[in-house]
Structure formats: structure tokens, C-alpha cells
Amino acid sequence: MSNNRIDAVVSDIVNGIRQALIKHEVTFDEYRAGVMYAVKTGEAGEIPLLLDVFLNSTISDIENAAYGGTEGTIEGPYYLPDAPLISNGGEILTYDDDRNVPMIVRGTVKDLQGRPIAGATVDIWHSTPDGYYGGIHNDIPANYYRGKVLTDSEGRYFVRSTVPVPYKIPDQGPTGALLEMMGGHSWRPAHVHFKVRADGYHTLTTQSYFEQGDYVDDDCCNGVRQVQIKPDVRENGEKVIENDFQLAPDVIAS
Ligand code: DHB
Ligand code: FE
């Protein structure tokens, strides 16, 4: 069975690649090297990593333009759906660590008209103070450094955690090698991930970054957008990350 959308998209991708090959007069040897690179990337299990590094942020931009509301960005590979429920005002589980900088994550969830959405789920996850994820790296339990909080009747949410640090995506395989050959690197700026859900609304997946943080202007995954960069607000020694999220309806307006 033929599929017009697959035909339209894949034909344009192939044509785009052909234009690039022609523009740079790519040789047969270079083409073979590219094929071998693709094989090695597959063998290393890095196809998702490679595609996410270069293309996921573009898909986020397309979704942002289609739905409106708060700007979304890449999800990354470390979202886990079963994070613990944290009471509003409570604490995400973290290790006691001298390097911990306490962090308040708070704000509101509203609709496009600015009306509060009560009972929205704000799912939060971020790295440890040394750049690892709970349930993924180093035997850190899956209920650490992640949690879900429900908004109150005025759409507000508030949890405490600790400040994350810049994170290096896997850099020992073909993806890291390519980024380096392109004059780049494998670092992401420090970030806090969010997934915000409410019935009848388009799920928002986004991140917050820290103003002046390392790699904010040079994210290996091209995932930073200006509105997501948060100023350095501190209250009683606690870093404050504030987001007033706006959710769009879950149907694309036409
Ligand atoms: C990767 C890790 C992240 O924490 C993230 O936000 C995006 C990408 C990665 O390892 O590819
Ligand atoms: Fe991440």
C-alpha cells in the first residue's frame, strides 16, 4: 500500500541529501566512508543518539509552531514514566551531598487564556550534582532526582530538589567522534526537564536552563531556546527555577 505522506517526506529528505552531495562534490570514497559510519553507529546502538542530537530539536520547533503555548524542547533519553508522586510543597528524593545546592522548582500551569489548570501533572527530572540520572546511571534508584507534582486549585506547583550540572552525552562512540570532527563537543548545559500534562491539553515537554551556565550558548543537542533560560534567582540560599507554563489544547487549531 502506498503512503503519500511517507513519499512526500522521504522524497524531500533524499532530494535534500542529493543537493548536499552535489554541492560538496562528495566522492565515492567519501560516500563509502559515510555508509560505514552509519553501519558503525547502528552497531554501537547510537542511531537514536545521533538522530536526537541533530534532529529532535527541529521536531520540537515544528510542534511549538503547530500548538502554541509554552515553548517545548527535546525530551532526551532519560524520561521515566513512573516517577514518584511528590506532595505539593514537598521534596524530590536526593542524596545528601556536600556539593548540593538546594533548588526550588515552582510556578503555575495555565491555559492559553491564562486560566489556572488545577490537577495538572508536572513531571520533573534532572541530573545529580555530578551529572547522572536516577534509574539510569550508577545504581542511583529510579525514584531519585525525579518526581511528579499536581497543581493546586490555582494551578500552582512547588517542589524542592538540588541543582543539576552540565551533562556529557555518551562521547566514546561514533556520535561523539563525529561531533568532535565537526569542531563541536558532547556537552549539554545544566538543565531541569519538565513534562506537563492535563486532560484536554497538548502535553508539554520542555527544559529550563541556567542563565550564564556553561554550554547554554553551545548545547550539543541544539535544545536551548531563549525563553527557557532562567535568571539567577535565589531565596535564602535556595536557587529558584520558576515556570509559568501555558498549555495549548490538544487539537491543532486550523
Ligand atoms: C541526552 C541526555 C540528556 O539528559 C538530555 O537532556 C538530552 C540528551 C543524551 O544523552 O543524549
Ligand atoms: Fe537531560
PDB file of C-alpha atoms and ligand atoms in Angstrom:
ATOM      1  CA  MET A   1       0.000   0.000   0.000  1.00  0.00           C
ATOM      2  CA  SER A   2       1.491   3.356  -0.889  1.00  0.00           C
ATOM      3  CA  ASN A   3       1.526   6.207   1.601  1.00  0.00           C
ATOM      4  CA  ASN A   4       1.539   9.766   0.272  1.00  0.00           C
ATOM      5  CA  ARG A   5       2.971  11.332   3.394  1.00  0.00           C
ATOM      6  CA  ILE A   6       5.906   8.929   3.595  1.00  0.00           C
ATOM      7  CA  ASP A   7       6.518   9.504  -0.102  1.00  0.00           C
ATOM      8  CA  ALA A   8       6.401  13.291   0.278  1.00  0.00           C
ATOM      9  CA  VAL A   9       8.700  13.431   3.327  1.00  0.00           C
ATOM     10  CA  VAL A  10      11.232  10.802   2.241  1.00  0.00           C
ATOM     11  CA  SER A  11      11.447  12.161  -1.307  1.00  0.00           C
ATOM     12  CA  ASP A  12      12.289  15.609   0.055  1.00  0.00           C
ATOM     13  CA  ILE A  13      14.846  14.192   2.504  1.00  0.00           C
ATOM     14  CA  VAL A  14      16.547  12.274  -0.311  1.00  0.00           C
ATOM     15  CA  ASN A  15      16.477  15.331  -2.558  1.00  0.00           C
ATOM     16  CA  GLY A  16      17.979  17.462   0.228  1.00  0.00           C
ATOM     17  CA  ILE A  17      20.791  14.954   0.705  1.00  0.00           C
ATOM     18  CA  ARG A  18      21.376  14.783  -3.061  1.00  0.00           C
ATOM     19  CA  GLN A  19      21.683  18.587  -3.201  1.00  0.00           C
ATOM     20  CA  ALA A  20      24.280  18.498  -0.383  1.00  0.00           C
ATOM     21  CA  LEU A  21      26.274  15.720  -2.087  1.00  0.00           C
ATOM     22  CA  ILE A  22      26.303  17.691  -5.352  1.00  0.00           C
ATOM     23  CA  LYS A  23      27.188  20.985  -3.652  1.00  0.00           C
ATOM     24  CA  HIS A  24      30.217  19.418  -1.944  1.00  0.00           C
ATOM     25  CA  GLU A  25      31.158  17.122  -4.853  1.00  0.00           C
ATOM     26  CA  VAL A  26      31.244  14.162  -2.466  1.00  0.00           C
ATOM     27  CA  THR A  27      33.455  11.373  -3.861  1.00  0.00           C
ATOM     28  CA  PHE A  28      32.680   7.657  -3.975  1.00  0.00           C
ATOM     29  CA  ASP A  29      35.273   7.014  -1.242  1.00  0.00           C
ATOM     30  CA  GLU A  30      33.623   9.617   0.977  1.00  0.00           C
ATOM     31  CA  TYR A  31      30.230   8.095   0.278  1.00  0.00           C
ATOM     32  CA  ARG A  32      31.534   4.654   1.285  1.00  0.00           C
ATOM     33  CA  ALA A  33      33.012   6.166   4.464  1.00  0.00           C
ATOM     34  CA  GLY A  34      29.583   7.627   5.228  1.00  0.00           C
ATOM     35  CA  VAL A  35      27.924   4.251   4.711  1.00  0.00           C
ATOM     36  CA  MET A  36      30.462   2.613   7.044  1.00  0.00           C
ATOM     37  CA  TYR A  37      29.860   5.362   9.597  1.00  0.00           C
ATOM     38  CA  ALA A  38      26.130   4.568   9.516  1.00  0.00           C
ATOM     39  CA  VAL A  39      26.871   0.845   9.982  1.00  0.00           C
ATOM     40  CA  LYS A  40      29.146   1.555  12.960  1.00  0.00           C
ATOM     41  CA  THR A  41      26.583   3.882  14.505  1.00  0.00           C
ATOM     42  CA  GLY A  42      23.981   1.124  14.271  1.00  0.00           C
ATOM     43  CA  GLU A  43      26.332  -1.478  15.734  1.00  0.00           C
ATOM     44  CA  ALA A  44      27.115   0.860  18.630  1.00  0.00           C
ATOM     45  CA  GLY A  45      23.391   1.291  19.311  1.00  0.00           C
ATOM     46  CA  GLU A  46      23.746   5.028  18.721  1.00  0.00           C
ATOM     47  CA  ILE A  47      21.194   5.609  15.947  1.00  0.00           C
ATOM     48  CA  PRO A  48      18.736   7.210  18.431  1.00  0.00           C
ATOM     49  CA  LEU A  49      21.519   9.323  19.963  1.00  0.00           C
ATOM     50  CA  LEU A  50      22.805  10.546  16.614  1.00  0.00           C
ATOM     51  CA  LEU A  51      19.358  11.400  15.260  1.00  0.00           C
ATOM     52  CA  ASP A  52      18.334  13.123  18.507  1.00  0.00           C
ATOM     53  CA  VAL A  53      21.488  15.237  18.558  1.00  0.00           C
ATOM     54  CA  PHE A  54      20.832  16.633  15.099  1.00  0.00           C
ATOM     55  CA  LEU A  55      17.077  16.465  14.549  1.00  0.00           C
ATOM     56  CA  ASN A  56      14.959  16.230  17.713  1.00  0.00           C
ATOM     57  CA  SER A  57      15.085  19.985  18.416  1.00  0.00           C
ATOM     58  CA  THR A  58      13.710  20.681  14.942  1.00  0.00           C
ATOM     59  CA  ILE A  59      10.716  18.430  15.623  1.00  0.00           C
ATOM     60  CA  SER A  60      10.161  20.383  18.863  1.00  0.00           C
ATOM     61  CA  ASP A  61      10.182  23.646  16.891  1.00  0.00           C
ATOM     62  CA  ILE A  62       7.588  22.241  14.470  1.00  0.00           C
ATOM     63  CA  GLU A  63       5.340  21.191  17.372  1.00  0.00           C
ATOM     64  CA  ASN A  64       5.762  24.593  19.015  1.00  0.00           C
ATOM     65  CA  ALA A  65       4.613  26.344  15.857  1.00  0.00           C
ATOM     66  CA  ALA A  66       1.647  23.962  15.485  1.00  0.00           C
ATOM     67  CA  TYR A  67       0.269  24.188  19.032  1.00  0.00           C
ATOM     68  CA  GLY A  68       1.406  27.415  20.702  1.00  0.00           C
ATOM     69  CA  GLY A  69       1.619  27.675  24.483  1.00  0.00           C
ATOM     70  CA  THR A  70       4.932  27.427  26.320  1.00  0.00           C
ATOM     71  CA  GLU A  71       7.816  26.540  24.042  1.00  0.00           C
ATOM     72  CA  GLY A  72       8.728  22.860  24.209  1.00  0.00           C
ATOM     73  CA  THR A  73      12.132  21.321  23.632  1.00  0.00           C
ATOM     74  CA  ILE A  74      13.800  17.910  23.439  1.00  0.00           C
ATOM     75  CA  GLU A  75      12.828  15.140  25.851  1.00  0.00           C
ATOM     76  CA  GLY A  76      16.209  13.400  25.939  1.00  0.00           C
ATOM     77  CA  PRO A  77      16.546   9.662  26.611  1.00  0.00           C
ATOM     78  CA  TYR A  78      16.083   9.667  30.416  1.00  0.00           C
ATOM     79  CA  TYR A  79      12.397  10.275  30.961  1.00  0.00           C
ATOM     80  CA  LEU A  80      10.840   7.510  33.094  1.00  0.00           C
ATOM     81  CA  PRO A  81       7.016   7.468  33.238  1.00  0.00           C
ATOM     82  CA  ASP A  82       6.730   6.109  36.792  1.00  0.00           C
ATOM     83  CA  ALA A  83       8.402   8.858  38.813  1.00  0.00           C
ATOM     84  CA  PRO A  84       7.099   9.120  42.398  1.00  0.00           C
ATOM     85  CA  LEU A  85       4.270  11.482  43.256  1.00  0.00           C
ATOM     86  CA  ILE A  86       5.586  14.331  45.433  1.00  0.00           C
ATOM     87  CA  SER A  87       3.149  16.353  47.533  1.00  0.00           C
ATOM     88  CA  ASN A  88       2.796  19.983  46.501  1.00  0.00           C
ATOM     89  CA  GLY A  89       5.388  21.754  48.666  1.00  0.00           C
ATOM     90  CA  GLY A  90       7.345  18.513  49.178  1.00  0.00           C
ATOM     91  CA  GLU A  91      10.819  17.303  48.238  1.00  0.00           C
ATOM     92  CA  ILE A  92      12.204  15.235  45.385  1.00  0.00           C
ATOM     93  CA  LEU A  93      14.466  12.481  46.774  1.00  0.00           C
ATOM     94  CA  THR A  94      18.162  13.415  46.534  1.00  0.00           C
ATOM     95  CA  TYR A  95      21.355  12.186  48.151  1.00  0.00           C
ATOM     96  CA  ASP A  96      22.913  14.217  50.942  1.00  0.00           C
ATOM     97  CA  ASP A  97      26.000  15.588  49.323  1.00  0.00           C
ATOM     98  CA  ASP A  98      28.336  18.480  50.180  1.00  0.00           C
ATOM     99  CA  ARG A  99      28.040  19.725  46.634  1.00  0.00           C
ATOM    100  CA  ASN A 100      24.244  20.015  46.787  1.00  0.00           C
ATOM    101  CA  VAL A 101      22.847  23.432  46.023  1.00  0.00           C
ATOM    102  CA  PRO A 102      19.193  23.424  47.138  1.00  0.00           C
ATOM    103  CA  MET A 103      16.720  24.257  44.386  1.00  0.00           C
ATOM    104  CA  ILE A 104      13.062  25.277  44.446  1.00  0.00           C
ATOM    105  CA  VAL A 105      11.088  24.389  41.318  1.00  0.00           C
ATOM    106  CA  ARG A 106       7.795  26.251  41.237  1.00  0.00           C
ATOM    107  CA  GLY A 107       5.287  28.107  39.112  1.00  0.00           C
ATOM    108  CA  THR A 108       1.867  27.662  37.619  1.00  0.00           C
ATOM    109  CA  VAL A 109       0.094  25.787  34.851  1.00  0.00           C
ATOM    110  CA  LYS A 110      -2.489  27.787  32.895  1.00  0.00           C
ATOM    111  CA  ASP A 111      -4.387  27.579  29.627  1.00  0.00           C
ATOM    112  CA  LEU A 112      -3.850  29.914  26.674  1.00  0.00           C
ATOM    113  CA  GLN A 113      -6.403  32.345  28.152  1.00  0.00           C
ATOM    114  CA  GLY A 114      -4.444  32.477  31.415  1.00  0.00           C
ATOM    115  CA  ARG A 115      -6.946  30.418  33.418  1.00  0.00           C
ATOM    116  CA  PRO A 116      -5.328  28.139  36.025  1.00  0.00           C
ATOM    117  CA  ILE A 117      -5.390  24.409  35.336  1.00  0.00           C
ATOM    118  CA  ALA A 118      -5.949  22.511  38.592  1.00  0.00           C
ATOM    119  CA  GLY A 119      -4.749  18.919  38.890  1.00  0.00           C
ATOM    120  CA  ALA A 120      -2.218  19.183  36.035  1.00  0.00           C
ATOM    121  CA  THR A 121       0.746  16.802  36.406  1.00  0.00           C
ATOM    122  CA  VAL A 122       4.165  18.478  36.381  1.00  0.00           C
ATOM    123  CA  ASP A 123       6.706  15.712  35.896  1.00  0.00           C
ATOM    124  CA  ILE A 124      10.236  16.886  36.763  1.00  0.00           C
ATOM    125  CA  TRP A 125      13.587  15.141  36.255  1.00  0.00           C
ATOM    126  CA  HIS A 126      17.191  16.307  36.291  1.00  0.00           C
ATOM    127  CA  SER A 127      20.740  15.162  36.980  1.00  0.00           C
ATOM    128  CA  THR A 128      22.528  14.595  40.275  1.00  0.00           C
ATOM    129  CA  PRO A 129      25.194  17.129  41.373  1.00  0.00           C
ATOM    130  CA  ASP A 130      27.659  15.033  39.374  1.00  0.00           C
ATOM    131  CA  GLY A 131      25.673  14.731  36.166  1.00  0.00           C
ATOM    132  CA  TYR A 132      23.905  11.365  36.379  1.00  0.00           C
ATOM    133  CA  TYR A 133      20.226  10.354  36.201  1.00  0.00           C
ATOM    134  CA  GLY A 134      18.277   8.272  38.718  1.00  0.00           C
ATOM    135  CA  GLY A 135      17.229   4.871  37.385  1.00  0.00           C
ATOM    136  CA  ILE A 136      19.744   5.189  34.519  1.00  0.00           C
ATOM    137  CA  HIS A 137      23.292   5.611  35.815  1.00  0.00           C
ATOM    138  CA  ASN A 138      25.449   4.226  38.635  1.00  0.00           C
ATOM    139  CA  ASP A 139      22.734   2.314  40.518  1.00  0.00           C
ATOM    140  CA  ILE A 140      21.017   5.547  41.550  1.00  0.00           C
ATOM    141  CA  PRO A 141      17.430   4.491  42.417  1.00  0.00           C
ATOM    142  CA  ALA A 142      14.762   5.340  39.833  1.00  0.00           C
ATOM    143  CA  ASN A 143      12.787   7.370  42.378  1.00  0.00           C
ATOM    144  CA  TYR A 144      15.696   9.780  42.973  1.00  0.00           C
ATOM    145  CA  TYR A 145      16.085  13.133  41.193  1.00  0.00           C
ATOM    146  CA  ARG A 146      12.645  12.803  39.593  1.00  0.00           C
ATOM    147  CA  GLY A 147       9.070  13.314  40.703  1.00  0.00           C
ATOM    148  CA  LYS A 148       5.548  14.319  39.737  1.00  0.00           C
ATOM    149  CA  VAL A 149       3.623  17.094  41.441  1.00  0.00           C
ATOM    150  CA  LEU A 150      -0.039  18.004  40.882  1.00  0.00           C
ATOM    151  CA  THR A 151      -1.114  21.643  40.595  1.00  0.00           C
ATOM    152  CA  ASP A 152      -3.452  23.042  43.261  1.00  0.00           C
ATOM    153  CA  SER A 153      -6.797  24.775  42.625  1.00  0.00           C
ATOM    154  CA  GLU A 154      -4.955  27.905  41.453  1.00  0.00           C
ATOM    155  CA  GLY A 155      -2.714  25.966  39.098  1.00  0.00           C
ATOM    156  CA  ARG A 156       0.355  26.253  41.361  1.00  0.00           C
ATOM    157  CA  TYR A 157       3.106  23.687  41.936  1.00  0.00           C
ATOM    158  CA  PHE A 158       6.167  23.771  44.224  1.00  0.00           C
ATOM    159  CA  VAL A 159       8.848  21.171  44.986  1.00  0.00           C
ATOM    160  CA  ARG A 160      12.357  21.206  46.409  1.00  0.00           C
ATOM    161  CA  SER A 161      15.351  19.406  44.890  1.00  0.00           C
ATOM    162  CA  THR A 162      19.014  20.111  44.169  1.00  0.00           C
ATOM    163  CA  VAL A 163      20.673  21.974  41.300  1.00  0.00           C
ATOM    164  CA  PRO A 164      21.815  19.814  38.344  1.00  0.00           C
ATOM    165  CA  VAL A 165      25.092  20.296  36.436  1.00  0.00           C
ATOM    166  CA  PRO A 166      26.163  20.186  32.769  1.00  0.00           C
ATOM    167  CA  TYR A 167      25.920  16.712  31.311  1.00  0.00           C
ATOM    168  CA  LYS A 168      28.067  14.987  28.709  1.00  0.00           C
ATOM    169  CA  ILE A 169      26.126  12.780  26.299  1.00  0.00           C
ATOM    170  CA  PRO A 170      27.867   9.455  25.547  1.00  0.00           C
ATOM    171  CA  ASP A 171      31.038  10.598  23.752  1.00  0.00           C
ATOM    172  CA  GLN A 172      33.101   7.422  23.320  1.00  0.00           C
ATOM    173  CA  GLY A 173      31.256   6.173  20.225  1.00  0.00           C
ATOM    174  CA  PRO A 174      30.539   7.316  16.653  1.00  0.00           C
ATOM    175  CA  THR A 175      28.303  10.236  17.736  1.00  0.00           C
ATOM    176  CA  GLY A 176      30.996  11.788  19.939  1.00  0.00           C
ATOM    177  CA  ALA A 177      33.617  11.197  17.236  1.00  0.00           C
ATOM    178  CA  LEU A 178      31.502  12.988  14.632  1.00  0.00           C
ATOM    179  CA  LEU A 179      30.760  15.978  16.900  1.00  0.00           C
ATOM    180  CA  GLU A 180      34.482  16.315  17.566  1.00  0.00           C
ATOM    181  CA  MET A 181      35.357  16.092  13.862  1.00  0.00           C
ATOM    182  CA  MET A 182      32.835  18.873  13.278  1.00  0.00           C
ATOM    183  CA  GLY A 183      34.647  21.078  15.825  1.00  0.00           C
ATOM    184  CA  GLY A 184      31.948  20.537  18.421  1.00  0.00           C
ATOM    185  CA  HIS A 185      31.692  18.666  21.727  1.00  0.00           C
ATOM    186  CA  SER A 186      29.296  16.406  23.621  1.00  0.00           C
ATOM    187  CA  TRP A 187      28.181  18.710  26.449  1.00  0.00           C
ATOM    188  CA  ARG A 188      24.679  19.801  27.343  1.00  0.00           C
ATOM    189  CA  PRO A 189      24.196  22.791  29.666  1.00  0.00           C
ATOM    190  CA  ALA A 190      22.765  22.078  33.139  1.00  0.00           C
ATOM    191  CA  HIS A 191      19.011  21.641  32.793  1.00  0.00           C
ATOM    192  CA  VAL A 192      15.797  20.633  34.506  1.00  0.00           C
ATOM    193  CA  HIS A 193      13.358  18.559  32.437  1.00  0.00           C
ATOM    194  CA  PHE A 194       9.587  19.011  32.568  1.00  0.00           C
ATOM    195  CA  LYS A 195       6.653  17.117  31.141  1.00  0.00           C
ATOM    196  CA  VAL A 196       3.350  18.861  31.878  1.00  0.00           C
ATOM    197  CA  ARG A 197       0.085  17.022  31.322  1.00  0.00           C
ATOM    198  CA  ALA A 198      -3.585  17.824  31.776  1.00  0.00           C
ATOM    199  CA  ASP A 199      -6.708  16.267  30.280  1.00  0.00           C
ATOM    200  CA  GLY A 200      -7.707  18.004  27.057  1.00  0.00           C
ATOM    201  CA  TYR A 201      -4.338  19.731  26.605  1.00  0.00           C
ATOM    202  CA  HIS A 202      -1.334  19.031  24.433  1.00  0.00           C
ATOM    203  CA  THR A 203       1.407  17.548  26.634  1.00  0.00           C
ATOM    204  CA  LEU A 204       4.292  19.991  27.018  1.00  0.00           C
ATOM    205  CA  THR A 205       7.831  18.588  27.150  1.00  0.00           C
ATOM    206  CA  THR A 206      10.405  21.239  27.906  1.00  0.00           C
ATOM    207  CA  GLN A 207      13.534  22.119  29.906  1.00  0.00           C
ATOM    208  CA  SER A 208      14.848  25.037  31.933  1.00  0.00           C
ATOM    209  CA  TYR A 209      18.455  26.219  31.721  1.00  0.00           C
ATOM    210  CA  PHE A 210      20.517  28.471  33.976  1.00  0.00           C
ATOM    211  CA  GLU A 211      21.449  31.937  32.723  1.00  0.00           C
ATOM    212  CA  GLN A 212      25.241  32.218  32.171  1.00  0.00           C
ATOM    213  CA  GLY A 213      25.597  28.473  32.691  1.00  0.00           C
ATOM    214  CA  ASP A 214      28.328  26.619  30.774  1.00  0.00           C
ATOM    215  CA  TYR A 215      27.212  25.453  27.321  1.00  0.00           C
ATOM    216  CA  VAL A 216      23.900  27.364  27.426  1.00  0.00           C
ATOM    217  CA  ASP A 217      25.017  29.060  24.191  1.00  0.00           C
ATOM    218  CA  ASP A 218      26.565  25.899  22.782  1.00  0.00           C
ATOM    219  CA  ASP A 219      24.369  22.883  23.532  1.00  0.00           C
ATOM    220  CA  CYS A 220      25.491  19.773  21.624  1.00  0.00           C
ATOM    221  CA  CYS A 221      21.795  18.928  21.118  1.00  0.00           C
ATOM    222  CA  ASN A 222      20.692  22.419  19.989  1.00  0.00           C
ATOM    223  CA  GLY A 223      17.955  22.168  22.617  1.00  0.00           C
ATOM    224  CA  VAL A 224      18.102  25.648  24.197  1.00  0.00           C
ATOM    225  CA  ARG A 225      15.582  28.360  23.334  1.00  0.00           C
ATOM    226  CA  GLN A 226      15.848  31.852  24.837  1.00  0.00           C
ATOM    227  CA  VAL A 227      12.642  31.761  26.908  1.00  0.00           C
ATOM    228  CA  GLN A 228      13.841  28.626  28.686  1.00  0.00           C
ATOM    229  CA  ILE A 229      16.956  30.308  30.130  1.00  0.00           C
ATOM    230  CA  LYS A 230      16.194  31.222  33.753  1.00  0.00           C
ATOM    231  CA  PRO A 231      17.730  34.178  35.626  1.00  0.00           C
ATOM    232  CA  ASP A 232      19.806  33.534  38.754  1.00  0.00           C
ATOM    233  CA  VAL A 233      17.113  33.932  41.425  1.00  0.00           C
ATOM    234  CA  ARG A 234      17.977  32.851  44.978  1.00  0.00           C
ATOM    235  CA  GLU A 235      15.850  32.893  48.103  1.00  0.00           C
ATOM    236  CA  ASN A 236      17.612  32.135  51.407  1.00  0.00           C
ATOM    237  CA  GLY A 237      20.390  30.297  49.562  1.00  0.00           C
ATOM    238  CA  GLU A 238      17.973  28.227  47.504  1.00  0.00           C
ATOM    239  CA  LYS A 239      18.107  28.520  43.731  1.00  0.00           C
ATOM    240  CA  VAL A 240      14.644  29.215  42.296  1.00  0.00           C
ATOM    241  CA  ILE A 241      13.518  27.853  38.939  1.00  0.00           C
ATOM    242  CA  GLU A 242      10.155  29.376  38.132  1.00  0.00           C
ATOM    243  CA  ASN A 243       7.998  28.394  35.170  1.00  0.00           C
ATOM    244  CA  ASP A 244       4.505  29.642  34.434  1.00  0.00           C
ATOM    245  CA  PHE A 245       3.556  27.043  31.850  1.00  0.00           C
ATOM    246  CA  GLN A 246       0.807  27.603  29.324  1.00  0.00           C
ATOM    247  CA  LEU A 247      -0.764  24.510  27.821  1.00  0.00           C
ATOM    248  CA  ALA A 248      -2.377  24.522  24.385  1.00  0.00           C
ATOM    249  CA  PRO A 249      -5.491  22.476  23.571  1.00  0.00           C
ATOM    250  CA  ASP A 250      -4.662  19.001  22.347  1.00  0.00           C
ATOM    251  CA  VAL A 251      -6.144  19.588  18.924  1.00  0.00           C
ATOM    252  CA  ILE A 252      -4.178  21.613  16.394  1.00  0.00           C
ATOM    253  CA  ALA A 253      -6.120  24.785  15.576  1.00  0.00           C
ATOM    254  CA  SER A 254      -6.764  25.011  11.833  1.00  0.00           C
TER     255      SER A 254
HETATM  256  C1  DHB B   1      20.901  13.330  26.349  1.00  0.00           C
HETATM  257  C2  DHB B   1      20.831  13.405  27.725  1.00  0.00           C
HETATM  258  C3  DHB B   1      20.056  14.356  28.322  1.00  0.00           C
HETATM  259  O1  DHB B   1      19.954  14.471  29.663  1.00  0.00           O
HETATM  260  C4  DHB B   1      19.329  15.237  27.551  1.00  0.00           C
HETATM  261  O2  DHB B   1      18.592  16.147  28.192  1.00  0.00           O
HETATM  262  C5  DHB B   1      19.385  15.158  26.175  1.00  0.00           C
HETATM  263  C6  DHB B   1      20.181  14.205  25.572  1.00  0.00           C
HETATM  264  C7  DHB B   1      21.735  12.274  25.725  1.00  0.00           C
HETATM  265  O3  DHB B   1      22.465  11.606  26.448  1.00  0.00           O
HETATM  266  O4  DHB B   1      21.620  12.128  24.509  1.00  0.00           O
HETATM  267 FE    FE B   2      18.735  15.708  30.368  1.00  0.00          FE
END
